[in-house]
Amino acid sequence: MAKKTLIIGGASGIGFAVARALAEQGGSLILAGRNSEKLARARELLNQKSASVDTVVLDISKEEEVIQLSQTLGEVDNIIVTAGSHAPGGVLTSLNLNEARLAFDTKFWGSIHVARHLSKNIHARGTLTLTSGFVSRRTVAGAIVKTTMNAALESAVKVLAKELSPLRVNAVSPGLTDTEAHAGMEPAAREKMLLSAAENLPAKAFGRAEDIAKGYLFVMDNPFVTGTLLDIEGGALIN
């Protein structure tokens, strides 16, 4: 039987790379996100594959929207959350705490909303895969929001893997990845930043969305993986 997967954040970046990889396998995809135009473009691109693709506008920071989706979604085999948020940088004493709270509302609390309400829609032997980030376990001054937000999410994954068993719950933790998140940079500056980062990593490479997507497929496909944090970061955590 073909698998049905909901990808929240699937219209761009890593989420779209996961969707594209799954579309090659056929089955059924539902892309969710805030931007209806991005969702429509993603659907058009994926419809060239053999998969069935639907879209739904969803803001996971708003619990009532997640509850509403849970009532209409039906059963799925997998849910993947790649939806991110703009986490403000800077030292704590000068940090805009309102922006920090908004970042948590989407990435951390949004993921919690999904686990709380949409896990009921996942087949008993299905998967819920969240997205963290390598800075959760790397000490970087000025990154307190990203660090604590991702660390909280990683801790939640291990608890949820027990609470929601036999549903399998995991998180993929990417390092620096070349996605639309850097689209605001000048192309030359973007390339210089990525190449410089690659030179400083043991893997001597920077991440691409399709590299990270393989991690989501792994934790979905392997029935012996749960409560796991899968690092795909070129060796940044051993630097």
Coordinates of C-alpha atoms in Angstrom, one line a residue:
M1 CA 0.0 0.0 0.0
A2 CA 1.3 3.5 -0.9
K3 CA 2.3 5.6 2.1
K4 CA 0.7 8.9 3.0
T5 CA 2.9 11.6 4.4
L6 CA 2.2 15.1 5.8
I7 CA 5.2 17.5 5.5
I8 CA 4.8 20.7 7.5
G9 CA 7.2 23.2 5.9
G10 CA 7.2 21.1 2.7
A11 CA 7.0 24.0 0.2
S12 CA 10.6 25.0 0.4
G13 CA 14.1 24.2 1.6
I14 CA 14.7 20.9 3.4
G15 CA 11.0 20.1 3.5
F16 CA 10.6 20.4 -0.2
A17 CA 13.7 18.2 -0.7
V18 CA 12.1 15.6 1.4
A19 CA 8.9 15.9 -0.5
R20 CA 10.7 15.6 -3.8
A21 CA 12.5 12.4 -2.6
L22 CA 9.2 10.9 -1.5
A23 CA 7.5 11.9 -4.7
E24 CA 10.0 9.7 -6.6
Q25 CA 8.7 6.8 -4.6
G26 CA 5.0 7.5 -5.4
G27 CA 2.4 7.5 -2.7
S28 CA 0.5 10.5 -1.3
L29 CA 1.9 13.7 0.0
I30 CA 0.3 16.6 1.8
L31 CA 2.3 19.8 2.0
A32 CA 1.4 22.3 4.7
G33 CA 2.7 25.8 5.4
R34 CA 1.7 29.4 5.8
N35 CA 2.3 30.6 2.3
S36 CA -0.4 29.5 -0.2
E37 CA 1.6 30.7 -3.2
K38 CA 4.7 28.7 -2.2
L39 CA 2.5 25.7 -1.6
A40 CA 1.0 26.0 -5.1
R41 CA 4.4 26.2 -6.8
A42 CA 5.7 23.2 -4.9
R43 CA 2.6 21.2 -5.8
E44 CA 3.0 22.1 -9.5
L45 CA 6.7 20.9 -9.4
L46 CA 5.9 17.7 -7.6
N47 CA 2.9 16.8 -9.8
Q48 CA 5.5 16.0 -12.5
K49 CA 6.4 13.0 -10.4
S50 CA 4.2 9.9 -9.7
A51 CA 3.0 11.0 -6.3
S52 CA -0.4 12.4 -5.4
V53 CA 0.1 15.9 -3.9
D54 CA -2.3 18.0 -1.9
T55 CA -1.7 21.2 0.1
V56 CA -3.1 22.9 3.2
V57 CA -2.4 26.3 4.6
L58 CA -1.4 25.9 8.2
D59 CA 0.4 28.0 10.9
I60 CA 1.5 25.5 13.6
S61 CA 2.2 28.3 16.1
K62 CA -1.6 28.6 16.3
E63 CA -2.9 25.6 18.2
E64 CA -6.5 26.0 17.0
E65 CA -5.4 25.6 13.4
V66 CA -3.6 22.3 14.3
I67 CA -6.7 21.1 16.1
Q68 CA -8.8 21.9 13.1
L69 CA -6.5 20.0 10.8
S70 CA -6.6 17.0 13.1
Q71 CA -10.3 16.8 12.6
T72 CA -10.1 16.7 8.8
L73 CA -6.8 15.1 8.0
G74 CA -7.7 11.4 8.4
E75 CA -5.0 8.8 8.8
V76 CA -1.5 9.3 7.6
D77 CA 1.6 7.1 7.8
N78 CA 4.1 9.8 8.6
I79 CA 4.3 13.4 9.7
I80 CA 7.5 15.5 9.1
V81 CA 7.9 19.0 10.6
T82 CA 10.6 21.1 8.9
A83 CA 8.8 24.4 9.5
G84 CA 11.3 26.8 11.0
S85 CA 11.3 30.3 12.5
H86 CA 13.6 33.4 12.4
A87 CA 15.5 33.1 15.7
P88 CA 17.0 36.5 16.6
G89 CA 20.7 36.5 17.4
G90 CA 22.6 38.5 19.9
V91 CA 23.7 38.4 23.5
L92 CA 21.0 38.1 26.1
T93 CA 21.3 41.6 27.4
S94 CA 20.4 43.2 24.1
L95 CA 18.1 40.5 22.8
N96 CA 14.5 41.3 21.6
L97 CA 12.6 38.9 23.8
N98 CA 9.4 39.3 21.9
E99 CA 11.1 38.1 18.7
A100 CA 12.6 35.2 20.7
R101 CA 9.1 34.2 22.0
L102 CA 7.8 34.3 18.4
A103 CA 10.6 32.0 17.3
F104 CA 9.8 29.5 20.1
D105 CA 6.1 29.7 19.2
T106 CA 6.7 28.3 15.8
K107 CA 9.6 25.9 16.1
F108 CA 9.2 24.5 19.6
W109 CA 5.6 25.1 20.5
G110 CA 4.4 24.5 17.0
S111 CA 6.1 21.1 17.0
I112 CA 4.5 20.4 20.4
H113 CA 1.1 21.3 18.9
V114 CA 1.7 18.8 16.1
A115 CA 2.7 16.1 18.5
R116 CA -0.2 16.7 20.8
H117 CA -3.0 16.8 18.2
L118 CA -1.8 15.3 15.0
S119 CA -0.1 12.2 16.4
K120 CA -3.6 10.8 16.8
N121 CA -3.8 10.9 13.0
I122 CA -0.7 8.8 12.5
H123 CA -0.9 5.0 11.9
A124 CA 0.1 3.1 15.0
R125 CA 3.4 2.0 13.5
G126 CA 4.0 5.3 11.7
T127 CA 6.5 8.1 12.4
L128 CA 6.7 11.7 13.6
T129 CA 9.9 13.4 12.6
L130 CA 10.8 16.8 13.9
T131 CA 13.7 19.2 13.0
S132 CA 16.3 20.5 15.4
G133 CA 19.7 22.1 14.6
F134 CA 23.3 21.4 15.5
V135 CA 23.7 24.6 17.5
S136 CA 21.6 22.9 20.2
R137 CA 24.8 21.2 21.4
R138 CA 27.4 23.7 20.3
T139 CA 28.2 26.6 22.5
V140 CA 28.0 29.8 20.4
A141 CA 27.9 33.2 22.0
G142 CA 24.9 35.2 20.6
A143 CA 22.9 32.1 19.7
I144 CA 21.0 31.6 23.0
V145 CA 17.6 31.5 21.3
K146 CA 18.6 28.9 18.6
T147 CA 20.5 26.9 21.2
T148 CA 17.8 26.7 23.8
M149 CA 14.9 26.3 21.3
N150 CA 16.5 23.4 19.6
A151 CA 17.8 21.8 22.8
A152 CA 14.2 21.9 24.2
L153 CA 12.9 20.3 21.1
E154 CA 15.5 17.5 21.2
S155 CA 14.7 16.8 24.9
A156 CA 11.0 16.6 23.9
V157 CA 11.7 14.0 21.2
K158 CA 13.0 11.5 23.7
V159 CA 10.0 11.9 26.0
L160 CA 7.6 11.8 23.1
A161 CA 9.1 8.6 21.8
K162 CA 8.1 6.9 25.1
E163 CA 4.7 8.6 25.5
L164 CA 3.6 8.0 21.9
S165 CA 5.0 4.5 21.5
P166 CA 4.6 2.4 19.3
L167 CA 4.6 5.6 17.1
R168 CA 8.2 6.3 16.3
V169 CA 9.4 9.9 17.1
N170 CA 12.8 11.2 16.0
A171 CA 14.5 14.5 15.1
V172 CA 16.9 15.3 12.3
S173 CA 19.5 17.9 13.3
P174 CA 21.0 19.7 10.2
G175 CA 24.2 21.8 10.1
L176 CA 24.7 24.7 7.8
T177 CA 22.7 23.9 4.7
D178 CA 22.4 25.8 1.4
T179 CA 18.6 26.6 1.2
E180 CA 16.3 29.5 0.6
A181 CA 17.0 30.6 4.2
H182 CA 20.1 32.3 2.7
A183 CA 18.3 33.8 -0.3
G184 CA 18.6 37.3 1.1
M185 CA 22.4 37.2 0.7
E186 CA 24.3 38.4 -2.3
P187 CA 25.2 35.4 -4.4
A188 CA 28.9 36.0 -4.1
A189 CA 28.7 36.5 -0.3
R190 CA 26.5 33.4 0.0
E191 CA 29.0 31.3 -1.9
K192 CA 31.9 32.7 0.1
M193 CA 30.2 31.9 3.4
L194 CA 29.3 28.4 2.4
L195 CA 32.8 27.6 1.0
S196 CA 34.4 29.0 4.1
A197 CA 32.2 26.9 6.4
A198 CA 33.0 23.8 4.3
E199 CA 36.7 24.4 4.6
N200 CA 36.4 24.4 8.4
L201 CA 34.4 21.2 8.6
P202 CA 35.9 17.7 8.8
A203 CA 33.6 16.7 5.8
K204 CA 35.1 19.6 3.8
A205 CA 31.6 20.2 2.4
F206 CA 28.5 22.3 3.2
G207 CA 25.1 20.7 3.4
R208 CA 22.6 20.7 0.6
A209 CA 18.9 20.2 1.1
E210 CA 18.9 16.8 -0.7
D211 CA 21.7 15.6 1.7
I212 CA 19.6 16.4 4.7
A213 CA 16.5 14.9 3.2
K214 CA 18.1 11.5 3.2
G215 CA 18.1 11.6 7.0
Y216 CA 14.4 11.9 7.1
L217 CA 13.9 9.0 4.8
F218 CA 16.2 6.9 7.0
V219 CA 14.3 7.4 10.2
M220 CA 11.0 6.9 8.5
D221 CA 12.1 3.7 6.8
N222 CA 14.0 2.0 9.6
P223 CA 11.6 0.4 12.1
F224 CA 14.2 0.1 14.8
V225 CA 14.9 3.9 15.1
T226 CA 13.0 6.0 17.7
G227 CA 13.9 8.6 20.2
T228 CA 16.9 9.4 18.0
L229 CA 18.6 12.7 17.1
L230 CA 20.2 12.2 13.7
D231 CA 23.0 14.7 13.2
I232 CA 23.8 15.7 9.6
E233 CA 26.3 18.5 10.0
G234 CA 29.5 17.6 8.3
G235 CA 31.3 17.0 11.6
A236 CA 30.6 20.5 13.1
L237 CA 29.9 19.0 16.5
I238 CA 33.4 17.4 16.7
N239 CA 35.2 20.6 15.7

